[in-house]
Amino acid sequence: MRLNSFAVGLLLSVYFVFIYLPHATTALGGGPVPVSDGPTVRKDERWPLMSSEFGEVSAVKISDGKNGCYYLHFITMNPCSLFLPVYLHSEMLLYVNSGNGTLSWINVKADDDGKLQQVVLKRGDIFRLTSETVFYLQNNVVEPYGYHPQNLQIYAIFPGSEVELQNDLLVGAYTPVHDLVLGFDNRVLQSTLSVLPLPLRTRRNKKNNVPEEVIEELRGGENQPLIVDGQFEISASKGIRALIGTNDIYNVENKKKKKKKDKMMAFNVFNEDHDVDNCFGWSVVVTSEELDVLKDTNFGVFMVNLAKGSMMAPHWTPNTVEIAIVLHGQGVIEVVCPGIASETKCENSRLMVEEGDVFVVPRAHPMAQMSYNNDSFVFMGFMLKQEKESPQYLAGKLSILQRLDRKVLAKSFNVRNTTIDWILGTRRV
Amino acid sequence: MRLNSFAVGLLLSVYFVFIYLPHATTALGGGPVPVSDGPTVRKDERWPLMSSEFGEVSAVKISDGKNGCYYLHFITMNPCSLFLPVYLHSEMLLYVNSGNGTLSWINVKADDDGKLQQVVLKRGDIFRLTSETVFYLQNNVVEPYGYHPQNLQIYAIFPGSEVELQNDLLVGAYTPVHDLVLGFDNRVLQSTLSVLPLPLRTRRNKKNNVPEEVIEELRGGENQPLIVDGQFEISASKGIRALIGTNDIYNVENKKKKKKKDKMMAFNVFNEDHDVDNCFGWSVVVTSEELDVLKDTNFGVFMVNLAKGSMMAPHWTPNTVEIAIVLHGQGVIEVVCPGIASETKCENSRLMVEEGDVFVVPRAHPMAQMSYNNDSFVFMGFMLKQEKESPQYLAGKLSILQRLDRKVLAKSFNVRNTTIDWILGTRRV
Amino acid sequence: MRLNSFAVGLLLSVYFVFIYLPHATTALGGGPVPVSDGPTVRKDERWPLMSSEFGEVSAVKISDGKNGCYYLHFITMNPCSLFLPVYLHSEMLLYVNSGNGTLSWINVKADDDGKLQQVVLKRGDIFRLTSETVFYLQNNVVEPYGYHPQNLQIYAIFPGSEVELQNDLLVGAYTPVHDLVLGFDNRVLQSTLSVLPLPLRTRRNKKNNVPEEVIEELRGGENQPLIVDGQFEISASKGIRALIGTNDIYNVENKKKKKKKDKMMAFNVFNEDHDVDNCFGWSVVVTSEELDVLKDTNFGVFMVNLAKGSMMAPHWTPNTVEIAIVLHGQGVIEVVCPGIASETKCENSRLMVEEGDVFVVPRAHPMAQMSYNNDSFVFMGFMLKQEKESPQYLAGKLSILQRLDRKVLAKSFNVRNTTIDWILGTRRV
């Protein structure tokens, strides 16, 4: 039938143009991390980067629709595993979602004579590492009370990636050290990794070079996954929280003591004073002005814990983007578009999100978050702040509605003045 | 032939996918404001955003072809109308092209305890409002001498939008307050707009909430246009130019007094000293260094009034883009491309423009503007300046031609030295 | 069926409009300078901009794949030629690759009363000119010892062009002065280039205007190429290196004297102290902090001269892009991709380059450069530095490998500890 060849031709061309070319698949995620459509990325939509019997790493690149993309990694390490050393060439903020482990790092800037440092990780910790740092992770802490060994789950965001306006990620955030070395061919490595420490240039002279068999043996590790068996003796993990000092531990009861912290690399979000705390839940916001570890970055951190049947009232931040991950439960995020109706592509939306989902709320978009009646709703996130600012609220004494002329407000909604009294809280049941 | 139906199918699918879908029309402009092709946007090519019996708002998003798009709104208010309160989340510079009215605004930054301010608008006024301001407009000033009521016409530009390199506008410049509220669903509003002023979180408990009937009545105003009937009593418009002080009024005769103005929000371009003033016309340029109201912005303002048969001689600004609107008459803009011939996509152009047209001249492009012999040609505009600088001229004592070696200049044009004397003004008739 | 041929016709026209037209060639390069694919641009892939019997200019626009494109011009002037005056509206860094000549320039900023300056060029010179400068070049220096007259070859880069994220170049770096003038139509020129020096606006009154015949004669030079016959008397080229002072001449033997230079416009890369110098070659790096002429720019300059069979060991610069041109010989550049395997589109590469090729290495990409066994390999280039920093090395005492725990490193490569000793230089043959 003619329709047959027509259909075949159409399907072939559609397939070829739209399906085959962009999605020529390779291993795992199949190519570079794409920018995600829409304001949410489901847990199962994360882009796998590596997976082994000892753990996995996946990535999310999410756009706020305006001025950039935000790049996150999700690292899961099984008990007794080792996340091999990687060289960081981006800033990194990480949040420990579950489990325990050890983070080891050393800053390798040419003028820095730093030593290897270690710290024990626990749930709620937020760490910051600068670029030109080499770090590795171990899930190796044995709980003393027979607690079942847990996966170590880490969420990381890479500040600075938001300026990459192109869709495809072009410079990954960190490179495995063995890949840095093995990216060069054998002759380069033989000359470079010589038996004698040499200055910048070397003669490709076989006499002093590393034997080829050694290079071949190194290449055996070329296709190692990033997370491998961690059962071996490195340095005793002394539980060196002491390295960081004891000042980061606050009693939850001492809500008044929100003094500026000593300069250090980490803090724990569960130990921070709550900004809001009542029977409907609590929230914590830590900005880069308040915490030395975040100084010189544009990033702040927040966590919100809504009790069941509760709501974070409508608010917005004029110049701050929020990138959040749901830690527990389910919830609804309502987002309202700024602008005049149909002036932009934006549409008011209700996002149904659940544990593991990533969602982003662009700047200047009013939002409200709600839990369901059957469970709490907990999410944490990173805020990219352009400037120091406070959120705006639609209700309460800080509401913008309170400050307008009552008659004009009535005209805005085309209602009677008495109706407006309800909005302004001057009318009681 | 089978190829026939195959081809038709292919063309249809191409049409459908590429042509039909993006241009599926909705009300008015039909979707988000597009970036305009080419350096001019005709009056009838402005993108309508809203229209009612009381007025209309349209938009223009124009690219300078290099590093950004500029976003403008054109607001027309009929006599006795009210432009409903909107929340500005961008900076706004506005120019009053015709008519009279009242601008009311209040800054709602969380830490600002500001009161509602008002000022009477008249033709030539330039105002600046910062982001996080709520404002509304009224065309309500009754001229005392029986003057026919005029439309209030305002041209606005939103600095900061030029960094949105994407084609589609994603964050509108301001949001009607009623849309901010009604963007949330009923249950959110019932909890939020409670009778008692509440802290951040609320329980969705019907006892304290606003009755559903009230919310439904509010929703009645959901589809209100932005400009409505303004016949009602708000606060008396006291003609409060006094609020701003009297320092902005200069006698046109006092051209020497171009002293720095007191800090205030507005000035009138017709009261500024003219930078150039002779029988061929006049021009005014006000930069952000000269006027406090423009401080901290990258924007300056200019107006040019060419008498009939006159010309603004060829000049260019190395780092400043000009976005202009024709206020009166017709004219020709000649724009020359920088660079070597066919090095870029740019082509020398002659733009024929008339009243209402918007045109943009990118940085470093030499231009000349000319009026016709039968009428004057008046245009005003905004300049996006990267740095403090003065224009370059091709002629006159500041001309770059005057400063080159005469023989080299002759070689440039491949003419005799005596011919060059004409250019350099050393030869007389 | 006729529809069949219609369809063919439509497809053909689609082909023509969308595929053929953009590649329709005009003179020379045929359209605007395109961004080059891939990290190298061969000598024969440079985009010709103009060519005459007296010389030629070609361009390269090369992307580093991340955050910008770099724009270079290649100017070749035959003996006794003149590069006509051009007006620079970009910053310009130039390197003299071969030959001798004279550079003349004058800064034409409106508030600058500068005079014409001249300097004699020789191989290895690096000059910087600011925007709003008019300059011209002459290949006119006669060597006193009967040396064969050489072509004057200049490589130029235009800082600031790297921020143009769009593919097509929209503002060329400089405009021939005659094109600036002749871009306007006759009537504008007659009014502008009047016999009397006039203020800004002019009346288009034939009485005072330049006669039309003069304008026509000027137009005769409209299609002049940029490089023309230079045999005519301008000002005596006095070999005015004296204009710049004598401080830029260092004895090659005085390697210790690397003191900060007096403020001047030029230096010679062959007179700089070598940062590394041994029997395998030498390298020079001059950063913007070290040299006044480069101050206020983000650009540094480097040159590397590898002896035969030598190598520049693997290294990378975390925040610096390198744009290099091969001056002599052939070589291999190995570039390793940062990131996890298949996280990005980047692929490890071996670039085979030869004299005249341009190559770019993006930031954070480890690289090694090698010469062949039969000849030296010399390249120079410009570094776009985001911050002040030193390179990182994979080997030698600054190597990052030296600083990691030995057992963890063994795990990285999945080899025995003894094998790792080879890498760390603790094992000897």
JSON list of N, CA and C in Angstrom, two decimals, chain C residues 240-251 257 259 261-262 264 266 271:
[
{"chain": "C", "resi": 240, "resn": "ILE", "atom": "N", "xyz": [62.97, 53.86, 15.70]},
{"chain": "C", "resi": 240, "resn": "ILE", "atom": "CA", "xyz": [62.74, 54.53, 16.99]},
{"chain": "C", "resi": 240, "resn": "ILE", "atom": "C", "xyz": [62.44, 53.51, 18.09]},
{"chain": "C", "resi": 241, "resn": "ARG", "atom": "N", "xyz": [63.30, 52.56, 18.27]},
{"chain": "C", "resi": 241, "resn": "ARG", "atom": "CA", "xyz": [63.19, 51.76, 19.49]},
{"chain": "C", "resi": 241, "resn": "ARG", "atom": "C", "xyz": [63.47, 52.65, 20.68]},
{"chain": "C", "resi": 242, "resn": "ALA", "atom": "N", "xyz": [64.16, 53.76, 20.40]},
{"chain": "C", "resi": 242, "resn": "ALA", "atom": "CA", "xyz": [64.49, 54.70, 21.46]},
{"chain": "C", "resi": 242, "resn": "ALA", "atom": "C", "xyz": [63.23, 55.25, 22.10]},
{"chain": "C", "resi": 243, "resn": "LEU", "atom": "N", "xyz": [62.15, 55.33, 21.31]},
{"chain": "C", "resi": 243, "resn": "LEU", "atom": "CA", "xyz": [60.88, 55.83, 21.85]},
{"chain": "C", "resi": 243, "resn": "LEU", "atom": "C", "xyz": [60.47, 55.05, 23.08]},
{"chain": "C", "resi": 244, "resn": "ILE", "atom": "N", "xyz": [60.83, 53.78, 23.08]},
{"chain": "C", "resi": 244, "resn": "ILE", "atom": "CA", "xyz": [60.33, 52.94, 24.14]},
{"chain": "C", "resi": 244, "resn": "ILE", "atom": "C", "xyz": [61.34, 52.86, 25.28]},
{"chain": "C", "resi": 245, "resn": "GLY", "atom": "N", "xyz": [62.52, 53.35, 25.02]},
{"chain": "C", "resi": 245, "resn": "GLY", "atom": "CA", "xyz": [63.51, 53.25, 26.08]},
{"chain": "C", "resi": 245, "resn": "GLY", "atom": "C", "xyz": [64.36, 52.02, 25.87]},
{"chain": "C", "resi": 246, "resn": "THR", "atom": "N", "xyz": [65.44, 51.95, 26.57]},
{"chain": "C", "resi": 246, "resn": "THR", "atom": "CA", "xyz": [66.39, 50.86, 26.35]},
{"chain": "C", "resi": 246, "resn": "THR", "atom": "C", "xyz": [66.21, 49.73, 27.35]},
{"chain": "C", "resi": 247, "resn": "ASN", "atom": "N", "xyz": [65.25, 49.86, 28.22]},
{"chain": "C", "resi": 247, "resn": "ASN", "atom": "CA", "xyz": [65.16, 48.89, 29.32]},
{"chain": "C", "resi": 247, "resn": "ASN", "atom": "C", "xyz": [64.65, 47.54, 28.90]},
{"chain": "C", "resi": 248, "resn": "ASP", "atom": "N", "xyz": [64.15, 47.45, 27.68]},
{"chain": "C", "resi": 248, "resn": "ASP", "atom": "CA", "xyz": [63.60, 46.17, 27.31]},
{"chain": "C", "resi": 248, "resn": "ASP", "atom": "C", "xyz": [64.64, 45.21, 26.77]},
{"chain": "C", "resi": 249, "resn": "ILE", "atom": "N", "xyz": [65.87, 45.69, 26.62]},
{"chain": "C", "resi": 249, "resn": "ILE", "atom": "CA", "xyz": [66.89, 44.82, 26.06]},
{"chain": "C", "resi": 249, "resn": "ILE", "atom": "C", "xyz": [67.68, 44.20, 27.22]},
{"chain": "C", "resi": 250, "resn": "TYR", "atom": "N", "xyz": [67.58, 42.93, 27.32]},
{"chain": "C", "resi": 250, "resn": "TYR", "atom": "CA", "xyz": [68.36, 42.21, 28.33]},
{"chain": "C", "resi": 250, "resn": "TYR", "atom": "C", "xyz": [69.36, 41.33, 27.62]},
{"chain": "C", "resi": 251, "resn": "ASN", "atom": "N", "xyz": [70.54, 41.20, 28.17]},
{"chain": "C", "resi": 251, "resn": "ASN", "atom": "CA", "xyz": [71.47, 40.20, 27.68]},
{"chain": "C", "resi": 251, "resn": "ASN", "atom": "C", "xyz": [70.95, 38.82, 28.01]},
{"chain": "C", "resi": 257, "resn": "LYS", "atom": "N", "xyz": [68.52, 38.83, 35.96]},
{"chain": "C", "resi": 257, "resn": "LYS", "atom": "CA", "xyz": [67.85, 40.11, 36.02]},
{"chain": "C", "resi": 257, "resn": "LYS", "atom": "C", "xyz": [66.44, 40.02, 35.44]},
{"chain": "C", "resi": 259, "resn": "LYS", "atom": "N", "xyz": [63.87, 41.83, 36.49]},
{"chain": "C", "resi": 259, "resn": "LYS", "atom": "CA", "xyz": [63.16, 42.85, 37.26]},
{"chain": "C", "resi": 259, "resn": "LYS", "atom": "C", "xyz": [61.96, 43.37, 36.48]},
{"chain": "C", "resi": 261, "resn": "LYS", "atom": "N", "xyz": [59.58, 45.55, 34.47]},
{"chain": "C", "resi": 261, "resn": "LYS", "atom": "CA", "xyz": [59.92, 46.48, 33.41]},
{"chain": "C", "resi": 261, "resn": "LYS", "atom": "C", "xyz": [59.21, 47.82, 33.61]},
{"chain": "C", "resi": 262, "resn": "ASP", "atom": "N", "xyz": [59.83, 48.86, 33.00]},
{"chain": "C", "resi": 262, "resn": "ASP", "atom": "CA", "xyz": [59.15, 50.15, 32.98]},
{"chain": "C", "resi": 262, "resn": "ASP", "atom": "C", "xyz": [57.89, 50.05, 32.13]},
{"chain": "C", "resi": 264, "resn": "MET", "atom": "N", "xyz": [55.74, 50.27, 29.35]},
{"chain": "C", "resi": 264, "resn": "MET", "atom": "CA", "xyz": [55.91, 50.48, 27.92]},
{"chain": "C", "resi": 264, "resn": "MET", "atom": "C", "xyz": [55.02, 49.51, 27.19]},
{"chain": "C", "resi": 266, "resn": "ALA", "atom": "N", "xyz": [55.78, 47.23, 24.77]},
{"chain": "C", "resi": 266, "resn": "ALA", "atom": "CA", "xyz": [56.28, 46.06, 24.07]},
{"chain": "C", "resi": 266, "resn": "ALA", "atom": "C", "xyz": [57.37, 45.36, 24.86]},
{"chain": "C", "resi": 271, "resn": "ASN", "atom": "N", "xyz": [64.12, 37.89, 24.53]},
{"chain": "C", "resi": 271, "resn": "ASN", "atom": "CA", "xyz": [64.96, 38.55, 25.52]},
{"chain": "C", "resi": 271, "resn": "ASN", "atom": "C", "xyz": [64.54, 38.27, 26.94]}
]
